[in-house]
Short mmCIF file of C-alpha atoms in Angstrom, two decimals:
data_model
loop_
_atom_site.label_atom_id
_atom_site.label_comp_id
_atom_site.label_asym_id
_atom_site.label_seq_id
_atom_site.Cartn_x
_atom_site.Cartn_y
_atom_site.Cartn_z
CA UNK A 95 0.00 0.00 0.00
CA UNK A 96 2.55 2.48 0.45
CA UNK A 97 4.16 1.53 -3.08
CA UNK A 98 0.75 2.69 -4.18
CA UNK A 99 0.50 6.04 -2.21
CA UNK A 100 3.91 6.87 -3.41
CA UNK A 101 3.03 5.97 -7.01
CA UNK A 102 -0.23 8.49 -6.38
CA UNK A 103 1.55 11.26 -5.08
CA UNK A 104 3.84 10.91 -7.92
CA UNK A 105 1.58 11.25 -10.38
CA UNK A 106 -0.05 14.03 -8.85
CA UNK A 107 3.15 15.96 -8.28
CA UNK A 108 4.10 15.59 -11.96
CA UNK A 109 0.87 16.51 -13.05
CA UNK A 110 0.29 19.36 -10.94
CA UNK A 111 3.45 21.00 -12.67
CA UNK A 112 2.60 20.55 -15.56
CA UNK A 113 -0.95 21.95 -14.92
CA UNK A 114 0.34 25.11 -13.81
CA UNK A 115 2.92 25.03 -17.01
CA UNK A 116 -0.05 24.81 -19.16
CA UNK A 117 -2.05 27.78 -17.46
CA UNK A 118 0.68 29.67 -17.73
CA UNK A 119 1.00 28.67 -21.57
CA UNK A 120 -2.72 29.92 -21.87
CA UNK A 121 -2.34 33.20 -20.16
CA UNK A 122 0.25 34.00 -22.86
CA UNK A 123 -1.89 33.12 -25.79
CA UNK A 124 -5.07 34.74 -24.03
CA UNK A 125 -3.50 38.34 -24.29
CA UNK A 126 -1.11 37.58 -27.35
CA UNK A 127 -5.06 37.32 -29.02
CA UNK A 128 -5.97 40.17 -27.48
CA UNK A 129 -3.04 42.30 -28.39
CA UNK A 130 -3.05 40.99 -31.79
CA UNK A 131 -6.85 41.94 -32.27
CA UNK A 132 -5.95 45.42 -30.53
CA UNK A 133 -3.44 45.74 -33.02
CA UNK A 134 -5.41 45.24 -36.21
CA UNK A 135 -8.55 47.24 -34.58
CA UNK A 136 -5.99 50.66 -34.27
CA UNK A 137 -3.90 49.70 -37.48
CA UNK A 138 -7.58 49.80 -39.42
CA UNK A 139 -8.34 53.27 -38.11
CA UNK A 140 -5.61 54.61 -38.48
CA UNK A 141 -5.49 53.34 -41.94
CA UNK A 142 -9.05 55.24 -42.57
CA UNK A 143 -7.73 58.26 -41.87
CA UNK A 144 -7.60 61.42 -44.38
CA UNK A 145 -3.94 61.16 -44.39
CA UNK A 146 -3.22 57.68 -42.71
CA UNK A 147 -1.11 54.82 -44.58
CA UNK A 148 -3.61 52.62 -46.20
CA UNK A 149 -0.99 49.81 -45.95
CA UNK A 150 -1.81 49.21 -42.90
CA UNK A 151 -4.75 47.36 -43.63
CA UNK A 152 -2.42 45.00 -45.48
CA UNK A 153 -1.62 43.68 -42.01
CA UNK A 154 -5.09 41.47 -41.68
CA UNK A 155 -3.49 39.52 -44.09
CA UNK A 156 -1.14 37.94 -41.80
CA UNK A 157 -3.37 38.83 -39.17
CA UNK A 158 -5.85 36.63 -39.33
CA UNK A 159 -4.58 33.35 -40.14
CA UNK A 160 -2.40 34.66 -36.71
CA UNK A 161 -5.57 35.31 -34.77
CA UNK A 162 -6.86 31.71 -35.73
CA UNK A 163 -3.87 29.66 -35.02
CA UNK A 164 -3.68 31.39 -31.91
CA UNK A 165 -7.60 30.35 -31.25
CA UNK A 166 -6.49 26.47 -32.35
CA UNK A 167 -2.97 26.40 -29.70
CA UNK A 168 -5.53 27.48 -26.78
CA UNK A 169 -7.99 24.70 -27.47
CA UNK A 170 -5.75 22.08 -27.83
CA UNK A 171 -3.68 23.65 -24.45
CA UNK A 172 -7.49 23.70 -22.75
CA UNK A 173 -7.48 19.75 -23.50
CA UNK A 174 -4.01 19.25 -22.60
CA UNK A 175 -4.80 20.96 -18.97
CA UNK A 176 -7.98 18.93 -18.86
CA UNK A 177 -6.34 15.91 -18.57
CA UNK A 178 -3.78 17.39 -16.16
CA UNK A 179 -6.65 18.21 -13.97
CA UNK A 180 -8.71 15.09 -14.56
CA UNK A 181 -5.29 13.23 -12.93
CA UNK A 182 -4.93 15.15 -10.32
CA UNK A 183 -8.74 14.48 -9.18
CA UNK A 184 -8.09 10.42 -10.18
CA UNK A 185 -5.28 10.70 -7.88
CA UNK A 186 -6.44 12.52 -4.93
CA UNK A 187 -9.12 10.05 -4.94
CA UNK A 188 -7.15 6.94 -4.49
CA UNK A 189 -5.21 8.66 -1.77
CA UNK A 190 -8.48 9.46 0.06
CA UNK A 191 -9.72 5.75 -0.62
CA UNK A 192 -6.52 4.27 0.74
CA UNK A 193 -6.73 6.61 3.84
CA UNK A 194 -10.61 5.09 4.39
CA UNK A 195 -12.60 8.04 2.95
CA UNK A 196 -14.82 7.69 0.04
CA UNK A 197 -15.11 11.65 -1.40
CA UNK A 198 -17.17 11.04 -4.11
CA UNK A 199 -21.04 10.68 -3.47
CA UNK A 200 -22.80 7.14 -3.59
CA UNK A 201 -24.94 6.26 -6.69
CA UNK A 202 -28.54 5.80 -5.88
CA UNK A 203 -28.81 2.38 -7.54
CA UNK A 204 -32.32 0.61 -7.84
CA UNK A 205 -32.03 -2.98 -6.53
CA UNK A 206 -33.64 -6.18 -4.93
CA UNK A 207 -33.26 -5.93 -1.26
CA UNK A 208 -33.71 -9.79 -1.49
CA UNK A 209 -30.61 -10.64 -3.81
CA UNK A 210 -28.74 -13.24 -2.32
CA UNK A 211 -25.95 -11.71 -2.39
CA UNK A 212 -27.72 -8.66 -0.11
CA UNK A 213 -26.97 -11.21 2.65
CA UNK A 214 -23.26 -11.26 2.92
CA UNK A 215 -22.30 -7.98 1.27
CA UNK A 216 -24.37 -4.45 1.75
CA UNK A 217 -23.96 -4.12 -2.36
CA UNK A 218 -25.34 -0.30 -3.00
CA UNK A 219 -25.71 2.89 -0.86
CA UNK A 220 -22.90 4.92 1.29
CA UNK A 221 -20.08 3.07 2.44
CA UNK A 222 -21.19 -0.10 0.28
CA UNK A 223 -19.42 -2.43 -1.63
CA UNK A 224 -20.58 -0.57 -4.79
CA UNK A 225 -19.60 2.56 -3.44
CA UNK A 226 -15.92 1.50 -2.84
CA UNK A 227 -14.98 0.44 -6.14
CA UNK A 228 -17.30 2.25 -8.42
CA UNK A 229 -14.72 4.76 -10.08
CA UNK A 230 -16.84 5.23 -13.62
CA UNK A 231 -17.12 8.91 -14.66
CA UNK A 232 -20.90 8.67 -15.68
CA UNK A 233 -23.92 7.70 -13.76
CA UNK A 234 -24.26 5.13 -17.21
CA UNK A 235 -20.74 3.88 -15.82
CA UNK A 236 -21.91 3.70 -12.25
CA UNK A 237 -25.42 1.90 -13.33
CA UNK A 238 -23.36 -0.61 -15.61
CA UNK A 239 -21.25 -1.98 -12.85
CA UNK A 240 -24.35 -2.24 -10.79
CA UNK A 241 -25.75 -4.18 -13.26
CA UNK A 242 -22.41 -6.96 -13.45
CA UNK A 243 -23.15 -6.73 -9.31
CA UNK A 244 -26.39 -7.76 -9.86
CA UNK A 245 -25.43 -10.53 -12.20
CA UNK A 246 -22.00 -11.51 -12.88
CA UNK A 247 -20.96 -12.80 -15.82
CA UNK A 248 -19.28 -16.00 -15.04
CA UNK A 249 -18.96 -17.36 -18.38
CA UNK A 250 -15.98 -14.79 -19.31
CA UNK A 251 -14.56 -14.72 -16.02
CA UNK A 252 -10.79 -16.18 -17.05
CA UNK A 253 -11.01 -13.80 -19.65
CA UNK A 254 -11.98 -10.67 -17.56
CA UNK A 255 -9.28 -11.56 -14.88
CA UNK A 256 -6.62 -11.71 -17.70
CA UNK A 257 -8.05 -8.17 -18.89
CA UNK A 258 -7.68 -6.38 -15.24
CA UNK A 259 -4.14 -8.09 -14.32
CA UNK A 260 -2.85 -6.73 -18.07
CA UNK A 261 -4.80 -2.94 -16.77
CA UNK A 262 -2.76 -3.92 -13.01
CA UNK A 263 0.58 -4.71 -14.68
CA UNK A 264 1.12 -1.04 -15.80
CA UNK A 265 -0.07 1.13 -13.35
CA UNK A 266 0.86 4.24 -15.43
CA UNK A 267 -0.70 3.70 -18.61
CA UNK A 268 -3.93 2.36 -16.37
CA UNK A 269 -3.73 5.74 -14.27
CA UNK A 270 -3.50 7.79 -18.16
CA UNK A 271 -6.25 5.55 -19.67
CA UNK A 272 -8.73 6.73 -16.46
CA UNK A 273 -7.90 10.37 -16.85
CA UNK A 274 -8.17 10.49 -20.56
CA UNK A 275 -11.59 8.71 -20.44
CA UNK A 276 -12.66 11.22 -17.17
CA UNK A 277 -11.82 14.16 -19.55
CA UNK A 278 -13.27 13.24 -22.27
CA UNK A 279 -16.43 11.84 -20.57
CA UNK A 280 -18.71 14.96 -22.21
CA UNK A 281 -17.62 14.52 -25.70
CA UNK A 282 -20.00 12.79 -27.78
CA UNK A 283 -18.29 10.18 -29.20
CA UNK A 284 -16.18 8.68 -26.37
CA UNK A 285 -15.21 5.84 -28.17
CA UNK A 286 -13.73 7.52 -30.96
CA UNK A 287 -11.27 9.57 -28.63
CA UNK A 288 -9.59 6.48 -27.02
CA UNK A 289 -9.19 4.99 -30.79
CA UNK A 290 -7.07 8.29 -31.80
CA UNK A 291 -5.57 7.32 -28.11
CA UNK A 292 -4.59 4.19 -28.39
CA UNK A 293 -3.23 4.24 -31.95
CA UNK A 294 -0.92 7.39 -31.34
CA UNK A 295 0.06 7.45 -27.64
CA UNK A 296 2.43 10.13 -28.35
CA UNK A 297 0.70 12.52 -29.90
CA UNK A 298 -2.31 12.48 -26.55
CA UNK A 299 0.51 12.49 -24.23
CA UNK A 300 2.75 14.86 -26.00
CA UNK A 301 5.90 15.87 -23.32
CA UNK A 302 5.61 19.27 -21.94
#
């Protein structure tokens, strides 16, 4: 367990750098646009004066495919920090979990009171068995593991415990896969976004 907390703090450390790295990053291209549209705004008046230069107007030329690649760097740096963030909150969770406290609220999970397993395990509500290990991102998430609670599927189950020791044996490329699923959770197609991940792990995880 303390391999693990050291692994979590870690991972928060490094990504808390390079959150603030990436702020910073955003701050400068925030008021770069902004001086850049200042700049074309005065250039264009002055430019419509009676006896101002009218090549000044020549300078949207540039200008805008500026303005626009400027616009394109802060969206991609807003994703970039998004995942940052989206580690950080992965791993202060597991820290809290290991230390006994469970900071994300129970999912209100419809269920028969008479399952057989009710009698052994308390499977759904605060401080159940549900509530410890549910770490999906969506209530669909949260209402799908319910659902393999509710009725395992024990066909598959060499299979599954082959797919969760692979997950286990890297615990950084497990700890990545969570965060870029967490931040990409409100996109629409989900799916999509871990194909582009999986295929190029460089270019998601660029070094910065």
């Amino acid at each position: 367990m303390a391999e693990r907390s050291a692994f979590l703090e870690g991972q928060k450390t490094q990504a808390l750098r390079k959150a603030r790295l990436l702020k910073r990053r955003i701050r400068i291209i925030s008021w770069s646009r902004l001086a850049l549209v200042l700049t074309l705004l005065l250039s264009s008046y002055w430019a419509m004066q009676v006896d101002g230069p009218s090549q000044l107007l020549g300078l949207w030329i540039p200008g805008i495919p500026i303005f626009l690649l400027l616009v394109r760097w802060y969206e991609d740096l807003k994703v970039k920090l998004k995942f940052k963030e989206a580690l950080v909150a992965i791993a202060d969770e597991e820290i809290s979990a290991i230390n006994g406290d469970l900071t994300r609220e129970f999912s209100v999970i419809n269920h028969d009171k008479n399952h057989p397993f009710s009698r052994e395990l308390d499977l759904f509500g605060p401080q159940s068995l549900h509530h410890h290990i549910n770490r999906a991102w969506t209530n669909a998430g949260a209402e799908f593991l319910a659902e393999e609670m509710k009725s395992p599927p024990f066909k598959d189950w060499q299979a599954r415990q082959d797919y969760f020791k692979e997950l286990e044996a890297d615990q950084d490329w497990a700890f990545q896969y969570r965060a870029e699923g967490q931040s990409s959770g409100e996109q629409k197609d989900v799916k999509a976004v871990f194909n582009i991940w999986a295929n190029d792990r460089f270019k998601a995880f660029p070094a910065f």
